[in-house]
PDB file of C-alpha atoms in Angstrom:
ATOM      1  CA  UNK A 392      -0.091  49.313  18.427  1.00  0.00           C
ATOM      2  CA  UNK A 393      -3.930  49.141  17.306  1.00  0.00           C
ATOM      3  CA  UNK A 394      -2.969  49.575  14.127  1.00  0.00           C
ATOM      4  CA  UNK A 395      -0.842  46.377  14.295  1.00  0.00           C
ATOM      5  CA  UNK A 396      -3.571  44.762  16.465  1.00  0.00           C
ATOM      6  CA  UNK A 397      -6.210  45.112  13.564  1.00  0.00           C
ATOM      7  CA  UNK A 398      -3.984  44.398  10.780  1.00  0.00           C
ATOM      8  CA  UNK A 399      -3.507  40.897  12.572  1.00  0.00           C
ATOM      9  CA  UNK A 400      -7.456  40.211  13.097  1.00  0.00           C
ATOM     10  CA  UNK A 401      -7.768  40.945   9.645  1.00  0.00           C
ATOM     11  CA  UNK A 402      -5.147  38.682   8.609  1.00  0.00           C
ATOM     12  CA  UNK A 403      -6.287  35.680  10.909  1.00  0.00           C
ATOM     13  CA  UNK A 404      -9.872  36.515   9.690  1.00  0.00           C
ATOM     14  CA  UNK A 405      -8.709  36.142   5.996  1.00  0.00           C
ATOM     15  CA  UNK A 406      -6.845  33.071   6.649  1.00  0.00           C
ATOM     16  CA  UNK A 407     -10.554  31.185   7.744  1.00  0.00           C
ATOM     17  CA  UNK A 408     -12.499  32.719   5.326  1.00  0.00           C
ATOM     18  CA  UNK A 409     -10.737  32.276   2.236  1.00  0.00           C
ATOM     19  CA  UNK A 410     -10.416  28.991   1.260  1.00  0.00           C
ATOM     20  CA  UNK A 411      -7.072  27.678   0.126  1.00  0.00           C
ATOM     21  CA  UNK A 412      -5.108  30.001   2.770  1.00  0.00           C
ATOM     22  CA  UNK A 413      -6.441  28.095   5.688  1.00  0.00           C
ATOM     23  CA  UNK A 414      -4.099  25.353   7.723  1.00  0.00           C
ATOM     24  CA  UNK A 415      -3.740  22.611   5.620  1.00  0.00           C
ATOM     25  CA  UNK A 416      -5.774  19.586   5.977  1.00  0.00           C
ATOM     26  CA  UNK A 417      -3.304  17.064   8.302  1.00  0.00           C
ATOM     27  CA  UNK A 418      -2.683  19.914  10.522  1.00  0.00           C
ATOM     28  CA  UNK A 419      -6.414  20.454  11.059  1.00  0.00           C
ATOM     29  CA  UNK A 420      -7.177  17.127  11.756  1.00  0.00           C
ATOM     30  CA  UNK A 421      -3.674  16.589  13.958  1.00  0.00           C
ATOM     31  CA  UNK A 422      -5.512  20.219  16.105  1.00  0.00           C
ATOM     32  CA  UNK A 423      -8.381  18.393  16.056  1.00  0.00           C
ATOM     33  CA  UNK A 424      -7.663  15.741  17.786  1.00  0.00           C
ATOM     34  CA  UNK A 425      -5.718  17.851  20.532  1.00  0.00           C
ATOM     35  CA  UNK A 426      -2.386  17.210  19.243  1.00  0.00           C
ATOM     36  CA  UNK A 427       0.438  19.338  18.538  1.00  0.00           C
ATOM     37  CA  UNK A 428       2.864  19.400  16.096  1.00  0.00           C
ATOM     38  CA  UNK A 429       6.963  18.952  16.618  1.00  0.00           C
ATOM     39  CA  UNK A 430       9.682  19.305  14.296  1.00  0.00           C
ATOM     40  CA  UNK A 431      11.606  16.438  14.838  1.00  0.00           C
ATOM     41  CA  UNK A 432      10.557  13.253  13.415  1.00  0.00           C
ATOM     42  CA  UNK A 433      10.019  11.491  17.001  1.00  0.00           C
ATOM     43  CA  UNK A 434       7.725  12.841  19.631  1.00  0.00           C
ATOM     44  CA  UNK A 435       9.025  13.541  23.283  1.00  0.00           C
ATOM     45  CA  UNK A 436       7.510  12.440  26.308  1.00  0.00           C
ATOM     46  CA  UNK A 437       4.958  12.068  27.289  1.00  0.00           C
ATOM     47  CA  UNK A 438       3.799  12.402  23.715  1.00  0.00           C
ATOM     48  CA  UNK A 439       3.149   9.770  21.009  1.00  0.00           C
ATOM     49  CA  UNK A 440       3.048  10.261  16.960  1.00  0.00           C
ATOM     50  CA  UNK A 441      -0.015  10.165  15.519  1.00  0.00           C
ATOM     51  CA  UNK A 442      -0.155  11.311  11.592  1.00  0.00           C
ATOM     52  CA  UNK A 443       1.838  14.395  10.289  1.00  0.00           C
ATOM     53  CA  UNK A 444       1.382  18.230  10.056  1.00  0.00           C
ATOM     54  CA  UNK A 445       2.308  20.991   7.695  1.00  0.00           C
ATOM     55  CA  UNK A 446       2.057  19.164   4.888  1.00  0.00           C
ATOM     56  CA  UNK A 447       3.880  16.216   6.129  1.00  0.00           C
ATOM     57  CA  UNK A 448       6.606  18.609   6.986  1.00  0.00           C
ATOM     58  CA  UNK A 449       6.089  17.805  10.468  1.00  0.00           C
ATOM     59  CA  UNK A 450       4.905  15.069  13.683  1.00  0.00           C
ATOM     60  CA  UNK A 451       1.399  15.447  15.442  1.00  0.00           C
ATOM     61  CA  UNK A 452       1.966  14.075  18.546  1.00  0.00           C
ATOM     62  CA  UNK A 453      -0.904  13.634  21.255  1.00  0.00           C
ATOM     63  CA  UNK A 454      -0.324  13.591  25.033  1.00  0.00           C
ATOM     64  CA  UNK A 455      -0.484   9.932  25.947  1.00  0.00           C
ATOM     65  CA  UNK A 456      -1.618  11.055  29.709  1.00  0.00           C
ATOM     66  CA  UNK A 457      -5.049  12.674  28.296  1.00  0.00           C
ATOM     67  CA  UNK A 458      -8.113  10.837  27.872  1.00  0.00           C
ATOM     68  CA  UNK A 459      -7.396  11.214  24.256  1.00  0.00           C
ATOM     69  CA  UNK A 460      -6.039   7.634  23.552  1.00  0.00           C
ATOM     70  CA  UNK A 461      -5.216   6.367  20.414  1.00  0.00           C
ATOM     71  CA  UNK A 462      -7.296   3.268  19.222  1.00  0.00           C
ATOM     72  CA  UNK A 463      -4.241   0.680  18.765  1.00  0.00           C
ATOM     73  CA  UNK A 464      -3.065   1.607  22.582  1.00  0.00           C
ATOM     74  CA  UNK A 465      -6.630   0.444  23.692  1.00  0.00           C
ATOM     75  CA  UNK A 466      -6.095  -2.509  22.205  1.00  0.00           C
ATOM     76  CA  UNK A 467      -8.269  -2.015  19.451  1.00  0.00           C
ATOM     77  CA  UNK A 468      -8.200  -1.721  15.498  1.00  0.00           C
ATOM     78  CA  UNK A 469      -9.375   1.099  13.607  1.00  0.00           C
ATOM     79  CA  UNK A 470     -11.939   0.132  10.790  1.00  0.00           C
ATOM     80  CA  UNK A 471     -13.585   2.212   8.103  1.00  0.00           C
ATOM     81  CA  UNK A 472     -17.362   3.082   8.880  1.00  0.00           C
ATOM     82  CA  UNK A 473     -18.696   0.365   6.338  1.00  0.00           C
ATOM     83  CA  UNK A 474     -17.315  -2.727   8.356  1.00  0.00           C
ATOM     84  CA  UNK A 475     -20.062  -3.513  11.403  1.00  0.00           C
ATOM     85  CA  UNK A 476     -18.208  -3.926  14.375  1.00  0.00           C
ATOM     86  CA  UNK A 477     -19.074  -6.691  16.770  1.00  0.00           C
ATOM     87  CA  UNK A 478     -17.440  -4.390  19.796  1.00  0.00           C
ATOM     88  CA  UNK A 479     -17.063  -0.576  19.963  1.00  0.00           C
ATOM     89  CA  UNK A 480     -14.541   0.713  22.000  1.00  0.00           C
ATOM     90  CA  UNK A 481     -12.876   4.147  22.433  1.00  0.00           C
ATOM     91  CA  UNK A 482     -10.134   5.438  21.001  1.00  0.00           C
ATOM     92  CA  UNK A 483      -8.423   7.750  18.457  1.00  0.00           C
ATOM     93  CA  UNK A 484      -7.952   6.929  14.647  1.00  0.00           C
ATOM     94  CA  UNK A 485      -5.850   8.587  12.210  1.00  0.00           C
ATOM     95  CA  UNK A 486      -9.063   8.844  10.182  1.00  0.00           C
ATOM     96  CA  UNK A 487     -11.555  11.052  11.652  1.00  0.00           C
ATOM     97  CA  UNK A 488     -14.907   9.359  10.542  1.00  0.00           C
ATOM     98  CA  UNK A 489     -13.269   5.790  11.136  1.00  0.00           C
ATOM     99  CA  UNK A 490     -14.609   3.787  14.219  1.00  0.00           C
ATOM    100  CA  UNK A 491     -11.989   1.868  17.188  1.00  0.00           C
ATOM    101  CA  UNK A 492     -13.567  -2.116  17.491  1.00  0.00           C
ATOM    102  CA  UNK A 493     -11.791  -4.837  19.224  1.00  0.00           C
ATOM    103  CA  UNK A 494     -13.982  -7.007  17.671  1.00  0.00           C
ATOM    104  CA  UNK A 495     -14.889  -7.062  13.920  1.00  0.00           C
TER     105      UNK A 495
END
């Protein structure tokens, strides 16, 4: 059982430090924005879709009763870091370095 216990650290360890064998890239950012990813095409509740996972194999759904909000159910529109926003508001974009305004 230690063997099999070391074996796996070893294999999780590989799969961060060698690039390419890592998550891929939409189900890091789904993770990082607390989500988790379903199967099926449509979230449950009280979950709503936001993006893809597994190389678009599968939903990232967030939990709609977190403080993690997405930008569009604040009322707001998410905006690429370029534009100047009149009013900054908080909320969740599908693109990480992409800012929520309700006003642009």
């Amino acid at each position: 059982m230690k063997l099999f216990s070391c074996l796996m650290a070893l294999l999780l360890f590989l799969l961060q430090a060698v690039p390419g064998l890592s998550l891929p890239k939409d189900t890091l950012r789904c993770v990082g924005y607390h989500g988790f990813c379903f199967h099926s095409k449509s979230c449950p509740e009280p979950f709503a879709a936001f993006g893809t996972c597994s190389r678009r194999q599968k939903t990232c759904c967030i939990d709609t009763t977190s403080n993690f909000h997405t930008c569009q159910d604040e009322g707001g529109h998410c905006v690429p870091p370029e534009i100047e926003c009149l009013q900054e508001q908080v909320g969740l974009c599908p693109h990480r370095e992409w800012k929520c305004c309700t006003e642009v």
